Amino acid sequence: MSRELHLNLFINSRGHHEASWRHPDASDLALTDIHYLQGLTQRAEEGLFDSIFLADQLAFRGGGASLSLEPLTSLAALAVSTNNIGLIATASTTYTEPFNLARQFASLDHISNGRIGWNIVTSWSAPAARNYGYASQISHAERYARADEFMAVTRSLWDSWSDDAIIDDRANGKYLKQNSVREGGHEGTFYNVAGPLNVPRGPQGWPVLVQAGSSDTGRKFAAQHAEAVFTAHMEKSSAKAFYSDLKSLVKAEGRDEKQCLILPGLSPVIASTDAEAQQFRDELNNLADPQEGLISLSARFGGTDFSHLPLDTPLSPDDFPDPSTVEAARSRTEVILGVVRNERPTMRQLLSKLAGARGHYVVSGTPEHIADLIEDWFIDEVADGINLMPPVLPKMLDVFIDEVVPLLQRKGIFRTEYQGNTLRDHYGLDRPDNTFA
Ligand SMILES: Cc1cc2nc3c(=O)[nH]c(=O)nc-3n(C[C@H](O)[C@H](O)[C@H](O)COP(=O)(O)O)c2cc1C
């Protein structure tokens, strides 16, 4: 198999549909029960997925069932209850220190024997700022500037150990090889860190670096640092344009474009007939509460209040702030404005569209239809893989693994067994050279 499709399971609440938690097919387990995450991860491993991914917001989101366990501690529990699958957690460069994250991700990489990825975010949620001593959000531009320097520090800390530092020589009383740990410190605009790290370099050298911001600044950051990119699109055409733009930016940075995988989100409602799939989708939409949708929409725009807009009157782009002025989830506001511009939906219709997967691509149909769509995106350079966002968990994950994965395997684009042991092996990514020479 020359080029191989990658599958990541994005675990969110009891599914990605806003009302999934109320659906009779959704899990009965509490969202704070680690067996819930373990069960889903083990199931994804049975389906030979490359990885699972946990998102994170640093503020209470209110309403619905949007709570989750803290991702890094969760990954440790998932690492010891699985053997092959990659494990990706979100962590913020805005609200943590590089030394903390370098240490935690190096530890997790050891705990999992090299299966860890870090979804690097700058945290778009405005209320998070107030949980970390800021009166208001740091600007979009400054968050990315900090993130850039943050990456330089964490890389230097991971490379503060040579790969063969531990010799554990009991006879001669030497645990570490001489001169095998250097300071790896950093003095910059935002961070002063002495180093070295107090955890040896992990099996993968660094965790796989994942990124999920798609604004112009976000793309530049991804082109420089990311080895895998999650992105949200509601149309194939915009996902394809994003793919080609980001791959050119990666090349312009002097990097191999194959070393930066692009995984757009896909939320499939799968049933044996199109009519049944549509019925399942309607059931979910009927359970959704427009007031919940309004809260989420407002948060994406950094707190803009839309409650004065009538639910059943067609919207105009003028009802929304210009995305370039939004300090929160900028690229997602562009996706939402795109829908308003192209379709002129009412607020009720817009909220119903976003309820499916918050601005990611939602599709319903038979397993064959879903497998054909994934194959088309893979061949047509829209995606190197799919960030699977099942609308209801575990139900739609089970259906995907039982019905869609075998079709992808028959098409010859998806593995029939794991070939390597690390997340880098699954994603076909190089192990970073250690700059500790
Ligand atoms: C699939 C996906 C998952 C994301 N997960 C998180 C997350 O867990 N926490 C977060 O703060 N932002 C998350 N984001 C948002 C981005 O990291 C980014 O902050 C946001 O898109 C704003 O940056 P941008 O304007 O460059 O796009 C996610 C985005 C996508 C597409």
CSV table of C-alpha atoms and ligand atoms in Angstrom, one decimal:
chain,number,residue,atom,x,y,z
A,1,MET,CA,0.0,0.0,0.0
A,2,SER,CA,1.7,3.2,-1.1
A,3,ARG,CA,-0.3,6.0,0.4
A,4,GLU,CA,-2.4,4.9,3.4
A,5,LEU,CA,-5.6,6.5,4.8
A,6,HIS,CA,-5.4,7.6,8.5
A,7,LEU,CA,-8.3,7.4,10.9
A,8,ASN,CA,-8.5,9.4,14.1
A,9,LEU,CA,-11.4,9.1,16.5
A,10,PHE,CA,-12.4,12.4,18.0
A,11,ILE,CA,-14.1,11.6,21.3
A,12,ASN,CA,-16.5,14.2,22.4
A,13,SER,CA,-19.3,14.0,25.0
A,14,ARG,CA,-21.7,11.1,24.1
A,15,GLY,CA,-21.2,12.0,20.4
A,16,HIS,CA,-20.6,15.1,18.3
A,17,HIS,CA,-24.3,16.0,17.8
A,18,GLU,CA,-25.2,18.6,20.3
A,19,ALA,CA,-28.2,16.5,21.5
A,20,SER,CA,-26.3,13.1,21.4
A,21,TRP,CA,-26.3,12.8,25.2
A,22,ARG,CA,-30.2,12.6,25.1
A,23,HIS,CA,-30.4,9.9,22.4
A,24,PRO,CA,-31.4,6.4,23.5
A,25,ASP,CA,-28.5,4.9,21.6
A,26,ALA,CA,-25.9,7.0,23.5
A,27,SER,CA,-23.8,5.4,26.3
A,28,ASP,CA,-25.3,5.1,29.8
A,29,LEU,CA,-21.9,5.7,31.4
A,30,ALA,CA,-21.1,9.0,33.2
A,31,LEU,CA,-18.8,11.3,31.2
A,32,THR,CA,-16.5,11.2,34.3
A,33,ASP,CA,-16.3,7.4,34.2
A,34,ILE,CA,-12.9,6.5,32.7
A,35,HIS,CA,-14.4,3.2,31.5
A,36,TYR,CA,-16.3,5.3,29.0
A,37,LEU,CA,-13.1,6.6,27.4
A,38,GLN,CA,-11.3,3.3,27.8
A,39,GLY,CA,-14.2,1.4,26.1
A,40,LEU,CA,-14.2,3.8,23.1
A,41,THR,CA,-10.5,3.7,22.7
A,42,GLN,CA,-10.3,-0.1,22.9
A,43,ARG,CA,-13.1,-0.2,20.3
A,44,ALA,CA,-11.2,2.2,18.0
A,45,GLU,CA,-8.1,0.0,18.5
A,46,GLU,CA,-10.2,-3.1,17.3
A,47,GLY,CA,-11.0,-1.0,14.3
A,48,LEU,CA,-7.3,-0.4,13.7
A,49,PHE,CA,-7.6,3.4,14.0
A,50,ASP,CA,-4.3,5.3,14.0
A,51,SER,CA,-5.4,7.4,17.1
A,52,ILE,CA,-8.0,8.8,19.3
A,53,PHE,CA,-8.1,12.5,20.2
A,54,LEU,CA,-9.4,14.4,23.3
A,55,ALA,CA,-10.2,18.2,23.0
A,56,ASP,CA,-10.1,20.6,25.9
A,57,GLN,CA,-11.5,23.9,26.9
A,58,LEU,CA,-10.2,25.7,30.0
A,59,ALA,CA,-13.6,27.0,31.1
A,60,PHE,CA,-17.0,25.6,32.1
A,61,ARG,CA,-19.1,25.7,28.9
A,62,GLY,CA,-22.5,25.5,30.6
A,63,GLY,CA,-25.6,23.7,29.3
A,64,GLY,CA,-25.8,20.3,27.5
A,65,ALA,CA,-23.3,17.5,28.3
A,66,SER,CA,-20.2,19.3,27.2
A,67,LEU,CA,-18.0,18.3,30.2
A,68,SER,CA,-15.0,16.0,30.0
A,69,LEU,CA,-12.2,14.7,32.1
A,70,GLU,CA,-8.8,16.5,31.9
A,71,PRO,CA,-7.1,15.1,28.8
A,72,LEU,CA,-3.5,14.5,29.9
A,73,THR,CA,-4.5,12.5,33.0
A,74,SER,CA,-7.0,10.6,30.9
A,75,LEU,CA,-4.3,9.7,28.4
A,76,ALA,CA,-2.3,8.0,31.1
A,77,ALA,CA,-5.3,5.8,31.9
A,78,LEU,CA,-5.9,5.1,28.2
A,79,ALA,CA,-2.2,4.3,27.7
A,80,VAL,CA,-2.3,1.4,30.2
A,81,SER,CA,-5.5,0.0,28.9
A,82,THR,CA,-4.5,-0.2,25.2
A,83,ASN,CA,-1.5,-1.5,23.2
A,84,ASN,CA,-1.3,-0.1,19.7
A,85,ILE,CA,-3.5,2.9,19.2
A,86,GLY,CA,-2.1,6.5,19.2
A,87,LEU,CA,-3.4,8.8,21.9
A,88,ILE,CA,-3.7,12.6,21.3
A,89,ALA,CA,-4.5,15.2,23.9
A,90,THR,CA,-5.1,18.9,23.6
A,91,ALA,CA,-3.0,21.2,25.7
A,92,SER,CA,-2.8,25.0,25.6
A,93,THR,CA,0.3,27.1,24.9
A,94,THR,CA,-1.5,30.2,26.3
A,95,TYR,CA,-2.3,28.9,29.8
A,96,THR,CA,0.6,26.5,30.6
A,97,GLU,CA,4.3,26.8,30.9
A,98,PRO,CA,6.6,25.0,28.4
A,99,PHE,CA,8.4,23.1,31.1
A,100,ASN,CA,5.1,21.6,32.4
A,101,LEU,CA,4.0,20.4,29.0
A,102,ALA,CA,7.4,19.2,27.8
A,103,ARG,CA,7.6,17.1,31.0
A,104,GLN,CA,4.0,15.8,30.9
A,105,PHE,CA,4.2,14.8,27.2
A,106,ALA,CA,7.6,13.2,27.6
A,107,SER,CA,6.2,11.2,30.6
A,108,LEU,CA,3.1,10.2,28.6
A,109,ASP,CA,5.3,9.1,25.7
A,110,HIS,CA,7.2,6.8,28.0
A,111,ILE,CA,4.0,5.5,29.7
A,112,SER,CA,2.5,4.7,26.3
A,113,ASN,CA,5.7,3.3,24.7
A,114,GLY,CA,5.6,6.0,22.0
A,115,ARG,CA,1.9,6.5,21.2
A,116,ILE,CA,1.4,10.1,22.2
A,117,GLY,CA,0.4,13.2,20.2
A,118,TRP,CA,-0.1,16.8,21.4
A,119,ASN,CA,-2.8,18.9,19.8
A,120,ILE,CA,-1.3,22.3,20.3
A,121,VAL,CA,-3.9,25.0,20.8
A,122,THR,CA,-3.7,28.6,21.8
A,123,SER,CA,-7.2,28.4,23.4
A,124,TRP,CA,-9.9,30.4,21.7
A,125,SER,CA,-12.4,30.4,24.5
A,126,ALA,CA,-12.8,33.9,26.0
A,127,PRO,CA,-13.9,32.9,29.5
A,128,ALA,CA,-10.7,30.8,29.9
A,129,ALA,CA,-8.7,34.0,30.3
A,130,ARG,CA,-10.4,34.8,33.5
A,131,ASN,CA,-9.5,31.4,35.0
A,132,TYR,CA,-5.8,32.3,34.6
A,133,GLY,CA,-5.6,35.7,36.0
A,134,TYR,CA,-6.3,37.8,32.8
A,135,ALA,CA,-9.1,40.4,32.7
A,136,SER,CA,-9.6,39.6,29.0
A,137,GLN,CA,-8.3,37.4,26.3
A,138,ILE,CA,-4.8,37.8,24.9
A,139,SER,CA,-5.1,38.7,21.2
A,140,HIS,CA,-5.2,36.1,18.5
A,141,ALA,CA,-1.9,37.4,17.1
A,142,GLU,CA,-0.1,37.4,20.4
A,143,ARG,CA,-1.4,33.9,21.3
A,144,TYR,CA,0.2,32.6,18.1
A,145,ALA,CA,3.4,34.5,18.8
A,146,ARG,CA,3.6,32.9,22.2
A,147,ALA,CA,2.8,29.5,20.8
A,148,ASP,CA,5.7,29.8,18.3
A,149,GLU,CA,8.2,30.5,21.1
A,150,PHE,CA,6.6,27.9,23.2
A,151,MET,CA,7.4,25.3,20.6
A,152,ALA,CA,11.1,26.3,20.4
A,153,VAL,CA,11.3,25.9,24.2
A,154,THR,CA,9.6,22.5,24.4
A,155,ARG,CA,11.7,21.1,21.5
A,156,SER,CA,14.9,22.3,23.1
A,157,LEU,CA,13.8,20.7,26.4
A,158,TRP,CA,13.0,17.3,24.8
A,159,ASP,CA,16.4,17.5,23.1
A,160,SER,CA,18.2,18.3,26.3
A,161,TRP,CA,18.7,14.5,26.7
A,162,SER,CA,20.7,12.4,24.3
A,163,ASP,CA,18.8,9.3,23.2
A,164,ASP,CA,21.4,7.0,24.9
A,165,ALA,CA,21.7,9.0,28.1
A,166,ILE,CA,20.6,6.1,30.5
A,167,ILE,CA,23.2,3.4,30.8
A,168,ASP,CA,22.1,2.1,34.2
A,169,ASP,CA,25.6,0.7,34.9
A,170,ARG,CA,25.3,-0.7,38.4
A,171,ALA,CA,28.9,-2.2,38.4
A,172,ASN,CA,30.5,1.2,37.8
A,173,GLY,CA,28.0,3.2,39.7
A,174,LYS,CA,26.9,5.3,36.6
A,175,TYR,CA,23.2,5.7,35.9
A,176,LEU,CA,23.7,8.3,33.2
A,177,LYS,CA,26.3,8.5,30.5
A,178,GLN,CA,28.7,11.3,30.9
A,179,ASN,CA,27.7,14.6,29.2
A,180,SER,CA,24.4,13.1,28.0
A,181,VAL,CA,22.2,15.8,29.5
A,182,ARG,CA,22.6,19.5,28.5
A,183,GLU,CA,20.8,22.6,29.8
A,184,GLY,CA,18.6,23.1,26.7
A,185,GLY,CA,17.5,26.4,28.2
A,186,HIS,CA,15.9,29.4,26.5
A,187,GLU,CA,15.7,33.1,26.9
A,188,GLY,CA,13.1,34.9,24.8
A,189,THR,CA,10.3,37.4,24.7
A,190,PHE,CA,7.7,35.4,26.6
A,191,TYR,CA,9.7,32.5,28.2
A,192,ASN,CA,12.9,32.1,30.3
A,193,VAL,CA,13.6,28.5,31.0
A,194,ALA,CA,16.9,27.2,32.3
A,195,GLY,CA,16.5,23.4,31.6
A,196,PRO,CA,17.3,20.6,31.2
A,197,LEU,CA,14.1,18.6,31.4
A,198,ASN,CA,13.9,16.2,34.3
A,199,VAL,CA,12.4,13.4,32.1
A,200,PRO,CA,14.5,11.6,29.4
A,201,ARG,CA,13.6,12.0,25.7
A,202,GLY,CA,10.5,9.8,24.9
A,203,PRO,CA,10.5,6.8,22.6
A,204,GLN,CA,9.2,9.0,19.7
A,205,GLY,CA,11.7,11.8,20.4
A,206,TRP,CA,8.9,14.2,20.6
A,207,PRO,CA,5.2,13.5,20.7
A,208,VAL,CA,3.5,13.8,17.3
A,209,LEU,CA,2.8,17.5,17.0
A,210,VAL,CA,-0.8,18.1,16.0
A,211,GLN,CA,-2.5,21.5,15.3
A,212,ALA,CA,-6.1,22.6,14.6
A,213,GLY,CA,-6.2,26.3,13.9
A,214,SER,CA,-7.0,27.2,10.3
A,215,SER,CA,-6.8,31.0,10.1
A,216,ASP,CA,-4.0,32.5,8.1
A,217,THR,CA,-1.8,32.8,11.2
A,218,GLY,CA,-2.9,29.3,12.2
A,219,ARG,CA,-1.9,27.9,8.8
A,220,LYS,CA,1.5,29.5,9.0
A,221,PHE,CA,2.0,28.0,12.5
A,222,ALA,CA,0.9,24.6,11.2
A,223,ALA,CA,3.2,24.8,8.2
A,224,GLN,CA,6.2,25.4,10.6
A,225,HIS,CA,5.3,23.0,13.4
A,226,ALA,CA,2.5,20.5,12.7
A,227,GLU,CA,2.9,16.9,11.7
A,228,ALA,CA,-0.9,16.4,11.6
A,229,VAL,CA,-3.6,19.0,11.2
A,230,PHE,CA,-7.3,18.8,12.2
A,231,THR,CA,-9.6,21.2,10.3
A,232,ALA,CA,-13.3,21.9,10.0
A,233,HIS,CA,-15.1,22.4,6.7
A,234,MET,CA,-18.7,22.2,5.7
A,235,GLU,CA,-18.0,21.9,1.9
A,236,LYS,CA,-15.6,19.6,0.1
A,237,SER,CA,-14.4,22.6,-2.0
A,238,SER,CA,-13.2,24.6,1.0
A,239,ALA,CA,-11.5,21.5,2.5
A,240,LYS,CA,-9.7,20.9,-0.9
A,241,ALA,CA,-8.6,24.5,-1.1
A,242,PHE,CA,-7.3,24.3,2.5
A,243,TYR,CA,-5.4,21.0,1.7
A,244,SER,CA,-3.7,22.5,-1.3
A,245,ASP,CA,-2.9,25.8,0.5
A,246,LEU,CA,-1.5,24.2,3.6
A,247,LYS,CA,0.6,21.7,1.6
A,248,SER,CA,2.2,24.6,-0.4
A,249,LEU,CA,2.9,26.4,2.9
A,250,VAL,CA,4.6,23.3,4.3
A,251,LYS,CA,6.7,23.1,1.1
A,252,ALA,CA,7.6,26.8,1.3
A,253,GLU,CA,8.9,26.1,4.8
A,254,GLY,CA,11.3,23.6,3.3
A,255,ARG,CA,9.5,20.6,4.8
A,256,ASP,CA,8.3,17.4,3.1
A,257,GLU,CA,4.6,17.8,2.5
A,258,LYS,CA,4.0,14.1,3.4
A,259,GLN,CA,5.3,14.9,6.9
A,260,CYS,CA,2.2,17.1,7.6
A,261,LEU,CA,-1.0,15.1,7.4
A,262,ILE,CA,-4.3,16.8,6.9
A,263,LEU,CA,-7.4,15.3,8.6
A,264,PRO,CA,-10.7,17.2,8.1
A,265,GLY,CA,-13.6,16.4,10.4
A,266,LEU,CA,-16.4,14.1,9.2
A,267,SER,CA,-19.5,13.3,11.1
A,268,PRO,CA,-21.4,10.4,9.4
A,269,VAL,CA,-24.9,9.3,10.2
A,270,ILE,CA,-24.8,5.7,8.9
A,271,ALA,CA,-27.8,3.4,8.2
A,272,SER,CA,-28.7,0.6,5.8
A,273,THR,CA,-30.8,3.0,3.7
A,274,ASP,CA,-30.7,6.7,3.1
A,275,ALA,CA,-34.2,7.1,4.5
A,276,GLU,CA,-33.2,5.4,7.8
A,277,ALA,CA,-30.1,7.6,8.0
A,278,GLN,CA,-32.2,10.7,7.5
A,279,GLN,CA,-34.6,9.5,10.2
A,280,PHE,CA,-31.8,9.1,12.7
A,281,ARG,CA,-30.6,12.6,11.8
A,282,ASP,CA,-34.1,14.0,12.3
A,283,GLU,CA,-34.4,12.3,15.6
A,284,LEU,CA,-31.2,14.0,16.8
A,285,ASN,CA,-32.1,17.4,15.4
A,286,ASN,CA,-35.5,17.2,17.1
A,287,LEU,CA,-33.7,16.7,20.5
A,288,ALA,CA,-31.5,19.8,20.0
A,289,ASP,CA,-32.3,23.0,21.9
A,290,PRO,CA,-31.8,26.3,19.9
A,291,GLN,CA,-30.9,28.1,23.1
A,292,GLU,CA,-27.9,25.7,23.6
A,293,GLY,CA,-26.9,26.4,20.0
A,294,LEU,CA,-27.0,30.1,20.6
A,295,ILE,CA,-24.7,29.8,23.6
A,296,SER,CA,-22.1,27.9,21.5
A,297,LEU,CA,-22.5,30.3,18.5
A,298,SER,CA,-21.9,33.2,20.8
A,299,ALA,CA,-18.8,31.6,22.3
A,300,ARG,CA,-17.2,31.0,18.9
A,301,PHE,CA,-17.5,34.7,18.2
A,302,GLY,CA,-15.9,35.5,21.5
A,303,GLY,CA,-19.1,36.4,23.4
A,304,THR,CA,-21.2,38.2,20.7
A,305,ASP,CA,-24.8,38.2,21.7
A,306,PHE,CA,-27.2,36.9,19.0
A,307,SER,CA,-30.2,36.5,21.2
A,308,HIS,CA,-32.0,39.5,19.7
A,309,LEU,CA,-32.1,37.9,16.2
A,310,PRO,CA,-35.4,36.3,15.3
A,311,LEU,CA,-35.1,32.5,14.9
A,312,ASP,CA,-37.2,32.3,11.7
A,313,THR,CA,-35.9,35.3,9.6
A,314,PRO,CA,-33.2,34.8,7.0
A,315,LEU,CA,-29.8,35.9,8.3
A,316,SER,CA,-27.5,38.3,6.6
A,317,PRO,CA,-23.6,38.5,7.0
A,318,ASP,CA,-24.1,41.9,8.6
A,319,ASP,CA,-25.7,40.2,11.6
A,320,PHE,CA,-22.2,38.8,12.4
A,321,PRO,CA,-18.9,40.5,13.3
A,322,ASP,CA,-16.2,40.4,10.6
A,323,PRO,CA,-14.1,37.3,11.3
A,324,SER,CA,-10.9,39.2,11.0
A,325,THR,CA,-11.9,41.1,14.2
A,326,VAL,CA,-12.8,38.0,16.1
A,327,GLU,CA,-10.2,37.1,18.8
A,328,ALA,CA,-11.8,33.7,19.5
A,329,ALA,CA,-12.3,30.8,17.1
A,330,ARG,CA,-11.4,32.9,14.0
A,331,SER,CA,-11.4,30.2,11.2
A,332,ARG,CA,-14.6,28.6,12.5
A,333,THR,CA,-16.4,32.0,12.3
A,334,GLU,CA,-15.3,32.1,8.7
A,335,VAL,CA,-16.8,28.7,8.1
A,336,ILE,CA,-20.1,29.9,9.7
A,337,LEU,CA,-20.1,33.1,7.7
A,338,GLY,CA,-19.6,31.1,4.6
A,339,VAL,CA,-22.8,29.2,5.2
A,340,VAL,CA,-24.7,32.4,5.9
A,341,ARG,CA,-23.4,34.0,2.7
A,342,ASN,CA,-24.1,31.0,0.5
A,343,GLU,CA,-27.4,29.7,1.9
A,344,ARG,CA,-29.0,32.7,3.8
A,345,PRO,CA,-30.4,30.3,6.4
A,346,THR,CA,-32.7,31.5,9.3
A,347,MET,CA,-31.0,31.3,12.7
A,348,ARG,CA,-33.0,28.2,13.5
A,349,GLN,CA,-31.7,26.5,10.3
A,350,LEU,CA,-28.1,27.7,11.0
A,351,LEU,CA,-28.2,26.3,14.5
A,352,SER,CA,-29.6,23.0,13.3
A,353,LYS,CA,-26.8,22.8,10.7
A,354,LEU,CA,-24.2,23.5,13.4
A,355,ALA,CA,-25.8,21.2,15.9
A,356,GLY,CA,-24.5,18.2,13.9
A,357,ALA,CA,-20.8,18.8,14.4
A,358,ARG,CA,-20.2,22.5,15.2
A,359,GLY,CA,-19.1,23.4,11.6
A,360,HIS,CA,-17.6,20.2,10.5
A,361,TYR,CA,-18.8,18.1,7.5
A,362,VAL,CA,-22.0,16.1,8.3
A,363,VAL,CA,-23.1,13.4,5.9
A,364,SER,CA,-25.8,10.7,6.1
A,365,GLY,CA,-26.1,7.6,4.1
A,366,THR,CA,-25.3,3.9,3.7
A,367,PRO,CA,-21.9,2.4,4.6
A,368,GLU,CA,-21.1,2.3,0.8
A,369,HIS,CA,-21.8,6.0,0.4
A,370,ILE,CA,-19.6,6.9,3.4
A,371,ALA,CA,-16.7,4.7,2.3
A,372,ASP,CA,-17.0,6.1,-1.3
A,373,LEU,CA,-16.9,9.7,0.1
A,374,ILE,CA,-13.9,9.0,2.2
A,375,GLU,CA,-12.1,7.3,-0.8
A,376,ASP,CA,-13.0,10.3,-3.0
A,377,TRP,CA,-11.6,12.8,-0.4
A,378,PHE,CA,-8.4,10.7,0.0
A,379,ILE,CA,-7.8,10.3,-3.8
A,380,ASP,CA,-8.8,13.9,-4.7
A,381,GLU,CA,-6.3,15.4,-2.3
A,382,VAL,CA,-8.9,16.7,0.2
A,383,ALA,CA,-7.6,14.6,3.0
A,384,ASP,CA,-4.8,12.3,4.1
A,385,GLY,CA,-7.1,10.9,6.7
A,386,ILE,CA,-10.4,11.5,8.5
A,387,ASN,CA,-11.0,13.0,11.9
A,388,LEU,CA,-14.0,10.8,12.6
A,389,MET,CA,-16.7,12.6,14.7
A,390,PRO,CA,-19.5,10.0,15.3
A,391,PRO,CA,-22.7,11.9,16.0
A,392,VAL,CA,-23.7,9.4,18.8
A,393,LEU,CA,-21.2,7.3,20.8
A,394,PRO,CA,-20.7,4.4,20.9
A,395,LYS,CA,-23.4,3.5,18.4
A,396,MET,CA,-22.1,5.3,15.3
A,397,LEU,CA,-18.5,4.3,16.0
A,398,ASP,CA,-19.6,0.6,16.2
A,399,VAL,CA,-21.5,1.0,12.9
A,400,PHE,CA,-18.4,2.7,11.3
A,401,ILE,CA,-16.0,0.0,12.4
A,402,ASP,CA,-18.3,-2.9,11.5
A,403,GLU,CA,-19.6,-1.6,8.2
A,404,VAL,CA,-17.3,1.1,6.8
A,405,VAL,CA,-13.8,0.0,7.8
A,406,PRO,CA,-14.1,-3.3,5.9
A,407,LEU,CA,-15.1,-1.4,2.8
A,408,LEU,CA,-12.1,0.9,3.1
A,409,GLN,CA,-9.9,-2.2,3.5
A,410,ARG,CA,-11.4,-3.8,0.4
A,411,LYS,CA,-10.7,-0.6,-1.5
A,412,GLY,CA,-7.0,-1.1,-0.4
A,413,ILE,CA,-6.6,2.2,1.3
A,414,PHE,CA,-6.8,1.2,4.9
A,415,ARG,CA,-4.6,-1.2,7.0
A,416,THR,CA,-5.7,-4.7,7.9
A,417,GLU,CA,-3.3,-4.8,10.8
A,418,TYR,CA,-1.0,-2.5,12.7
A,419,GLN,CA,2.4,-2.4,11.2
A,420,GLY,CA,4.4,-0.5,13.8
A,421,ASN,CA,4.2,0.3,17.5
A,422,THR,CA,4.3,4.1,17.7
A,423,LEU,CA,1.9,6.8,16.6
A,424,ARG,CA,4.7,8.0,14.3
A,425,ASP,CA,4.7,4.5,12.7
A,426,HIS,CA,0.9,4.6,12.2
A,427,TYR,CA,1.0,8.1,10.7
A,428,GLY,CA,4.2,7.4,8.6
A,429,LEU,CA,6.1,10.3,10.3
A,430,ASP,CA,9.8,10.5,10.8
A,431,ARG,CA,11.2,10.3,14.3
A,432,PRO,CA,12.8,13.8,14.8
A,433,ASP,CA,16.5,13.9,14.9
A,434,ASN,CA,17.9,14.7,18.3
A,435,THR,CA,19.7,18.1,18.0
A,436,PHE,CA,21.8,16.9,21.0
A,437,ALA,CA,24.8,15.8,18.9
B,1,LIG,C1,-10.9,19.3,15.2
B,1,LIG,C2,-10.6,20.6,16.0
B,1,LIG,C3,-10.4,20.4,17.3
B,1,LIG,C4,-10.1,21.5,18.1
B,1,LIG,N1,-9.9,21.4,19.5
B,1,LIG,C5,-9.6,22.4,20.2
B,1,LIG,C6,-9.5,22.3,21.6
B,1,LIG,O1,-9.6,21.2,22.2
B,1,LIG,N2,-9.3,23.4,22.4
B,1,LIG,C7,-9.2,24.6,21.8
B,1,LIG,O2,-9.0,25.6,22.5
B,1,LIG,N3,-9.3,24.8,20.5
B,1,LIG,C8,-9.5,23.7,19.7
B,1,LIG,N4,-9.7,23.9,18.4
B,1,LIG,C9,-9.6,25.2,17.8
B,1,LIG,C10,-8.2,25.6,17.2
B,1,LIG,O3,-7.2,25.0,17.9
B,1,LIG,C11,-8.0,27.1,17.1
B,1,LIG,O4,-7.8,27.6,18.4
B,1,LIG,C12,-9.2,27.8,16.6
B,1,LIG,O5,-9.5,27.2,15.3
B,1,LIG,C13,-8.8,29.3,16.4
B,1,LIG,O6,-7.6,29.4,15.7
B,1,LIG,P1,-7.7,29.8,14.2
B,1,LIG,O7,-8.4,31.1,14.2
B,1,LIG,O8,-6.3,29.9,13.8
B,1,LIG,O9,-8.5,28.8,13.5
B,1,LIG,C14,-10.0,22.8,17.5
B,1,LIG,C15,-10.2,22.9,16.2
B,1,LIG,C16,-10.5,21.8,15.4
B,1,LIG,C17,-10.7,22.0,13.9
